Amino acid sequence: MKIKALLLGAVAGAAFAPMAMAERGSDGNVGIIYWQAPSILNPFLSGGTKDVESSSMIIEPLARYNEEGKIVPWLVESVPTVENGGVSEDLTQITWKITPGITWSDGTPFTSKDVKFTYDYCTHPEGGCAQLTKFDGVESVETPDDLTVVVNFEKPTPFPYGPFVGGESPIIQAAQFADCMGAKAPECTEANFNPIGTGPFVVTEFRPNDVITMEANPNYRDPNKPAFATVTFKGGGDATAAGRAVMETGEFDYAWNLQLAPDVIAQMEEGGKGVAVAGFGPLVERLMLNNTNPDPALGPDERSVIRPHPFLSDPAVYKAMSMAIDRPLLVEIGYGKAGKVTCNWVPAPEIYAADIEGCDTQDIAGANALLDEAGIVDTDGDGIREKDGVPLKILYQTSTNAVRQDFQALIKQWWSEIGIESELRNVNASVFFGGDPGSPDTFQKFYADVEMYANTFNGTDPQSYFGNGLCDKAPRPATQWQGENISRFCSEEYDALHEELTKTADSAKRAEIGQQLNRMVYEQGGMIPLVHRGRLSAHSTTLGGVILNVWDSELWNVADWHRKEGS
């Protein structure tokens, strides 16, 4: 019963979204603005949320998560469970039944072969896939017929919904990507910029880090959707300009990720053109700590090897850095009611969050005492402590954003009070969160000591997300710098505990393991969590059908968006 409860608790059965209020293409253009501009429309080659979400309008998964975090069928007839026979009793197999009649935007049939191809593409041994953890534990994918997909796992898998579920694990067309396997994947510009999909829109033009234009998919499975004939998806600028473009000027209909101070949001809403919408999921602003040696004198291969950092590998250093931070103040100035203090990597669902003491209290004196006791002291009187003769000088980078630059300035000051010097750097968000393997400025390469950002995961089960802390998931040249273990954190104990999670069905035990993993990555120097952030976006008062979803792509139900009557 516990196994069935785990499977059924995450599953919803049928249709969920409201019908569009107009027939296909009758509502003209809809304008969407993401101040972090998309750089690619293939989420397997980018870990950036902006790329995952923009591509979700075009390519889709078999099932996804609704606004309540429940799995709902998308390209399939139902969500497989043990109860309905779709998941084997021994939990080693899940069978998906594709809804008949679905076609790609080019009019060709969508079949199980495309699903299997997607698995082969992401797991190719010579390639790099940003979503590889979704396929952890998969032994094979079989296609008994054109409408049946069978996923076989190496061992009993209590939560079998990693592959092909949610916006991070969509299906790509086998015919289009056939020559893009392995190391060739990043070279397939046409496919990566103009994917053929099953979603409500198709790309007409993509200008990386700038603008995407789309039109309604003429072969979309619902003849009455989408209501909008075209999409203008603008990228770039900053969060302030994006918010104003919706709530003050009405130039755009939807603005994503408005990382702005609460008083700024309130002032924008007074413009009367749009409203802000918010909800709490697992999104966390954090400081990633480089577990490698970021010395620029080393080559790319050396800088990606997991090895001790000259001083960030010392628990006294990273614990003192955390103690020096005033998290309640960061919440107050950066997010207000849309933020909460946290020291958890995964603070939601709440059952996975560990109770970590002292997180909500700044302790400069205690941080200094901890460093003194460890013998990490200032020996030459320049105000900077040294460890084994190496000064505690940190290159601290993040994306360009007003709130993040405020955070940088405050944290730099607090760290200076404990003898740590920081050089601040900010990078254009479209570049920082892009997946260009040739750029030195991506968050995956992490050519700094500390970097700050936030990301999240699809759904309410964090097993795959916790998998991003596994030793073998570190980005490196051999994977075209794809991989989600950004800090190169590596712990045999962590890996073993995550392995236990993958085999555990009891929900209470899974929660307990999740709490342990949360505590471990914090206490062993993988990262310093700062703020549990609400997802905050805005939409026009004339735009109907928007349902904020913190468990999947925010654009998950864009097919149902429409212009309100009388607008």
Coordinates of C-alpha atoms in Angstrom, one line a residue, residues 94-384:
I94 CA 6.6 1.5 -16.5
T95 CA 4.5 1.4 -19.7
W96 CA 3.2 4.5 -21.4
K97 CA 0.4 4.4 -24.0
I98 CA 0.7 7.3 -26.4
T99 CA -2.6 9.0 -27.4
P100 CA -3.5 8.0 -30.9
G101 CA -3.4 10.7 -33.7
I102 CA -0.8 13.0 -32.3
T103 CA 1.5 14.5 -35.0
W104 CA 4.6 16.6 -35.1
S105 CA 4.3 20.1 -36.3
D106 CA 5.5 19.0 -39.7
G107 CA 2.5 16.6 -40.0
T108 CA 4.4 13.3 -39.4
P109 CA 3.2 10.9 -36.8
F110 CA 4.5 11.1 -33.2
T111 CA 5.5 7.6 -32.2
S112 CA 7.2 5.6 -29.5
K113 CA 10.3 5.6 -31.7
D114 CA 10.7 9.3 -31.0
V115 CA 10.5 8.6 -27.3
K116 CA 13.2 5.9 -27.4
F117 CA 15.4 8.2 -29.6
T118 CA 15.2 10.9 -27.0
Y119 CA 16.5 8.5 -24.4
D120 CA 19.3 7.4 -26.7
Y121 CA 20.2 11.0 -27.5
C122 CA 20.5 12.1 -23.9
T123 CA 22.4 9.0 -22.7
H124 CA 24.8 8.8 -25.6
P125 CA 28.2 8.0 -24.1
E126 CA 30.1 10.5 -26.3
G127 CA 27.6 13.4 -25.6
G128 CA 26.7 15.7 -22.8
C129 CA 23.1 16.0 -21.6
A130 CA 22.0 18.6 -19.1
Q131 CA 19.0 16.4 -18.0
L132 CA 20.9 13.1 -17.6
T133 CA 19.7 12.6 -14.1
K134 CA 16.2 12.1 -15.4
F135 CA 17.4 8.8 -16.9
D136 CA 19.3 7.5 -13.9
G137 CA 18.7 3.8 -13.3
V138 CA 17.1 3.2 -16.8
E139 CA 18.3 -0.1 -18.3
S140 CA 16.5 0.2 -21.6
V141 CA 13.5 1.7 -23.5
E142 CA 11.5 -0.6 -25.6
T143 CA 8.9 0.1 -28.3
P144 CA 6.6 -2.9 -28.8
D145 CA 4.4 -0.8 -31.2
D146 CA 4.1 2.8 -32.4
L147 CA 2.0 3.8 -29.4
T148 CA 3.7 1.9 -26.6
V149 CA 6.8 2.9 -24.7
V150 CA 8.2 0.5 -22.1
V151 CA 10.9 1.9 -19.7
N152 CA 12.9 -0.8 -17.9
F153 CA 14.8 0.0 -14.8
E154 CA 17.9 -1.7 -13.5
K155 CA 16.3 -2.3 -10.1
P156 CA 12.9 -1.6 -8.3
T157 CA 12.2 2.1 -8.8
P158 CA 9.5 3.4 -6.4
F159 CA 9.3 6.7 -8.3
P160 CA 9.5 5.9 -12.1
Y161 CA 8.5 9.3 -13.4
G162 CA 11.9 10.7 -14.0
P163 CA 12.1 10.0 -17.8
F164 CA 9.8 11.9 -20.1
V165 CA 7.9 13.7 -17.4
G166 CA 7.9 17.5 -16.9
G167 CA 9.3 20.3 -19.0
E168 CA 12.9 19.3 -18.4
S169 CA 12.4 15.9 -20.1
P170 CA 10.5 16.5 -23.3
I171 CA 10.5 14.4 -26.5
I172 CA 12.5 15.5 -29.6
Q173 CA 11.8 14.2 -33.1
A174 CA 14.0 11.3 -34.1
A175 CA 14.0 12.3 -37.8
Q176 CA 15.2 15.9 -37.1
F177 CA 17.9 15.0 -34.6
A178 CA 19.1 11.7 -36.2
D179 CA 22.5 13.2 -37.1
C180 CA 22.9 15.1 -33.8
M181 CA 24.0 12.3 -31.5
G182 CA 26.9 12.4 -29.1
A183 CA 29.6 15.0 -29.6
K184 CA 27.7 16.3 -32.7
A185 CA 24.8 17.5 -30.5
P186 CA 26.0 21.1 -30.0
E187 CA 26.8 21.5 -33.7
C188 CA 23.2 21.0 -34.9
T189 CA 22.3 24.6 -34.9
E190 CA 19.2 24.3 -37.1
A191 CA 17.6 21.6 -34.9
N192 CA 18.6 23.2 -31.6
F193 CA 17.2 26.6 -32.7
N194 CA 14.1 25.4 -34.6
P195 CA 12.9 22.1 -33.1
I196 CA 10.0 20.4 -34.6
G197 CA 7.5 19.8 -31.8
T198 CA 4.1 18.6 -30.7
G199 CA 3.4 21.8 -28.7
P200 CA 0.9 24.6 -29.5
F201 CA 3.5 26.8 -31.3
V202 CA 6.3 26.5 -33.9
V203 CA 9.3 28.7 -34.4
T204 CA 9.4 31.1 -37.3
E205 CA 12.6 32.8 -36.3
F206 CA 15.0 32.4 -33.4
R207 CA 17.6 35.0 -32.6
P208 CA 19.7 33.7 -29.7
N209 CA 19.8 36.0 -26.7
D210 CA 17.3 38.3 -28.3
V211 CA 13.9 37.3 -29.6
I212 CA 11.9 34.3 -30.8
T213 CA 8.9 34.6 -33.1
M214 CA 6.4 31.8 -33.2
E215 CA 3.1 30.9 -34.9
A216 CA 0.3 28.5 -34.0
N217 CA 1.1 24.9 -34.8
P218 CA -1.3 24.0 -37.7
N219 CA -1.1 20.4 -36.6
Y220 CA -1.7 20.8 -32.9
R221 CA -3.9 18.1 -31.5
D222 CA -6.7 20.4 -30.4
P223 CA -8.2 22.1 -33.4
N224 CA -9.4 25.1 -31.3
K225 CA -6.1 25.8 -29.7
P226 CA -4.0 27.9 -29.3
A227 CA -6.1 31.0 -29.3
F228 CA -3.1 33.2 -30.3
A229 CA -2.0 33.2 -33.9
T230 CA 1.5 34.4 -33.1
V231 CA 4.0 34.8 -30.2
T232 CA 6.6 37.5 -29.7
F233 CA 9.0 36.1 -27.1
K234 CA 11.4 38.9 -26.2
G235 CA 14.6 38.2 -24.2
G236 CA 17.1 40.4 -22.5
G237 CA 17.2 43.6 -20.5
D238 CA 16.5 43.4 -16.8
A239 CA 13.7 42.4 -14.5
T240 CA 12.7 46.0 -13.9
A241 CA 12.1 46.7 -17.6
A242 CA 10.3 43.4 -18.0
G243 CA 7.9 44.2 -15.1
R244 CA 7.2 47.7 -16.4
A245 CA 6.6 46.3 -19.9
V246 CA 3.6 44.3 -18.5
M247 CA 2.3 46.2 -15.5
E248 CA 3.0 49.9 -16.5
T249 CA 3.1 50.2 -20.3
G250 CA 1.2 47.1 -21.4
E251 CA 3.7 46.5 -24.1
F252 CA 3.9 42.7 -23.2
D253 CA 1.4 40.3 -21.8
Y254 CA 3.6 38.1 -19.6
A255 CA 6.8 38.7 -17.7
W256 CA 8.7 35.9 -16.0
N257 CA 10.9 35.8 -12.8
L258 CA 10.5 39.4 -11.6
Q259 CA 13.4 39.3 -9.2
L260 CA 12.6 42.7 -7.7
A261 CA 12.2 44.3 -4.3
P262 CA 8.6 44.2 -3.0
D263 CA 8.1 48.0 -3.1
V264 CA 9.1 48.1 -6.7
I265 CA 6.5 45.4 -7.6
A266 CA 3.8 47.3 -5.7
Q267 CA 4.6 50.5 -7.5
M268 CA 4.5 48.8 -10.9
E269 CA 1.1 47.3 -10.2
E270 CA -0.3 50.8 -9.7
G271 CA 0.2 51.2 -13.4
G272 CA -3.0 49.2 -13.8
K273 CA -2.0 47.2 -16.9
G274 CA -1.0 44.0 -15.2
V275 CA -0.9 42.0 -12.0
A276 CA 1.8 40.1 -10.2
V277 CA 1.3 36.4 -9.4
A278 CA 3.4 34.4 -7.0
G279 CA 3.7 30.9 -5.5
F280 CA 6.3 28.9 -3.5
G281 CA 7.9 25.9 -5.0
P282 CA 11.4 24.5 -4.4
L283 CA 13.3 27.6 -5.9
V284 CA 16.3 28.5 -3.8
E285 CA 18.8 31.4 -4.1
R286 CA 22.2 29.9 -3.1
L287 CA 25.9 30.3 -3.1
M288 CA 27.6 27.5 -4.9
L289 CA 31.1 26.7 -3.5
N290 CA 33.7 25.6 -6.0
N291 CA 35.1 22.2 -4.9
T292 CA 37.8 22.4 -7.6
N293 CA 40.8 24.6 -8.0
P294 CA 39.7 27.6 -10.2
D295 CA 43.2 28.9 -10.8
P296 CA 43.1 30.5 -14.3
A297 CA 46.6 29.3 -14.9
L298 CA 45.2 25.7 -15.1
G299 CA 43.7 24.4 -18.4
P300 CA 40.0 23.5 -18.8
D301 CA 40.5 19.9 -18.0
E302 CA 42.4 20.6 -14.8
R303 CA 39.8 23.2 -13.7
S304 CA 37.0 20.7 -14.0
V305 CA 38.7 17.9 -12.0
I306 CA 37.2 17.3 -8.6
R307 CA 40.0 18.2 -6.2
P308 CA 40.2 20.2 -3.0
H309 CA 39.9 24.0 -3.3
P310 CA 42.9 25.8 -1.7
F311 CA 40.7 26.9 1.2
L312 CA 37.0 26.4 0.5
S313 CA 37.5 22.7 1.3
D314 CA 38.0 23.6 4.9
P315 CA 34.8 23.3 7.0
A316 CA 35.9 26.2 9.2
V317 CA 36.0 28.5 6.1
Y318 CA 32.6 27.7 4.5
K319 CA 30.8 27.4 7.8
A320 CA 32.2 30.8 8.9
M321 CA 31.1 32.3 5.5
S322 CA 27.6 31.0 6.2
M323 CA 27.5 32.3 9.8
A324 CA 28.4 35.8 8.6
I325 CA 25.4 36.1 6.4
D326 CA 22.2 37.9 7.6
R327 CA 19.6 35.9 5.7
P328 CA 16.6 37.7 7.2
L329 CA 17.9 41.0 5.9
L330 CA 18.5 39.5 2.5
V331 CA 14.9 38.3 2.5
E332 CA 13.6 41.7 3.6
I333 CA 15.5 43.8 1.0
G334 CA 15.2 41.3 -1.9
Y335 CA 11.9 39.5 -1.7
G336 CA 9.7 40.5 1.2
K337 CA 6.8 38.1 1.5
A338 CA 8.0 36.3 -1.6
G339 CA 11.1 35.0 0.3
K340 CA 11.9 32.9 3.3
V341 CA 15.1 32.2 5.2
T342 CA 16.5 28.7 4.4
C343 CA 19.6 26.6 4.7
N344 CA 18.1 23.8 2.7
W345 CA 18.9 23.1 -1.0
V346 CA 15.4 21.5 -1.3
P347 CA 13.0 23.4 1.1
A348 CA 9.9 22.2 -0.6
P349 CA 7.9 20.0 -0.4
E350 CA 8.4 20.8 3.3
I351 CA 8.8 17.1 4.3
Y352 CA 12.2 17.0 2.7
A353 CA 13.6 20.1 4.5
A354 CA 16.0 19.5 7.4
D355 CA 15.9 21.5 10.6
I356 CA 19.2 23.3 10.5
E357 CA 19.9 25.5 13.5
G358 CA 21.3 28.9 13.4
C359 CA 20.4 29.6 9.8
D360 CA 18.2 32.6 10.7
T361 CA 20.8 34.4 12.9
Q362 CA 23.9 36.2 11.7
D363 CA 27.0 35.6 13.9
I364 CA 30.0 37.6 12.9
A365 CA 31.7 37.0 16.3
G366 CA 31.2 33.3 16.1
A367 CA 32.5 33.1 12.5
N368 CA 35.7 34.9 13.5
A369 CA 36.1 32.7 16.5
L370 CA 35.7 29.6 14.4
L371 CA 38.4 30.7 11.9
D372 CA 40.7 31.7 14.8
E373 CA 40.3 28.3 16.4
A374 CA 41.2 26.6 13.0
G375 CA 44.4 28.6 12.8
I376 CA 43.2 30.6 9.8
V377 CA 44.4 34.0 10.7
D378 CA 45.8 37.2 9.3
T379 CA 49.5 36.9 9.6
D380 CA 50.6 40.0 7.7
G381 CA 48.1 42.6 9.0
D382 CA 46.5 43.3 5.7
G383 CA 43.0 42.3 7.0
I384 CA 42.9 39.1 5.0

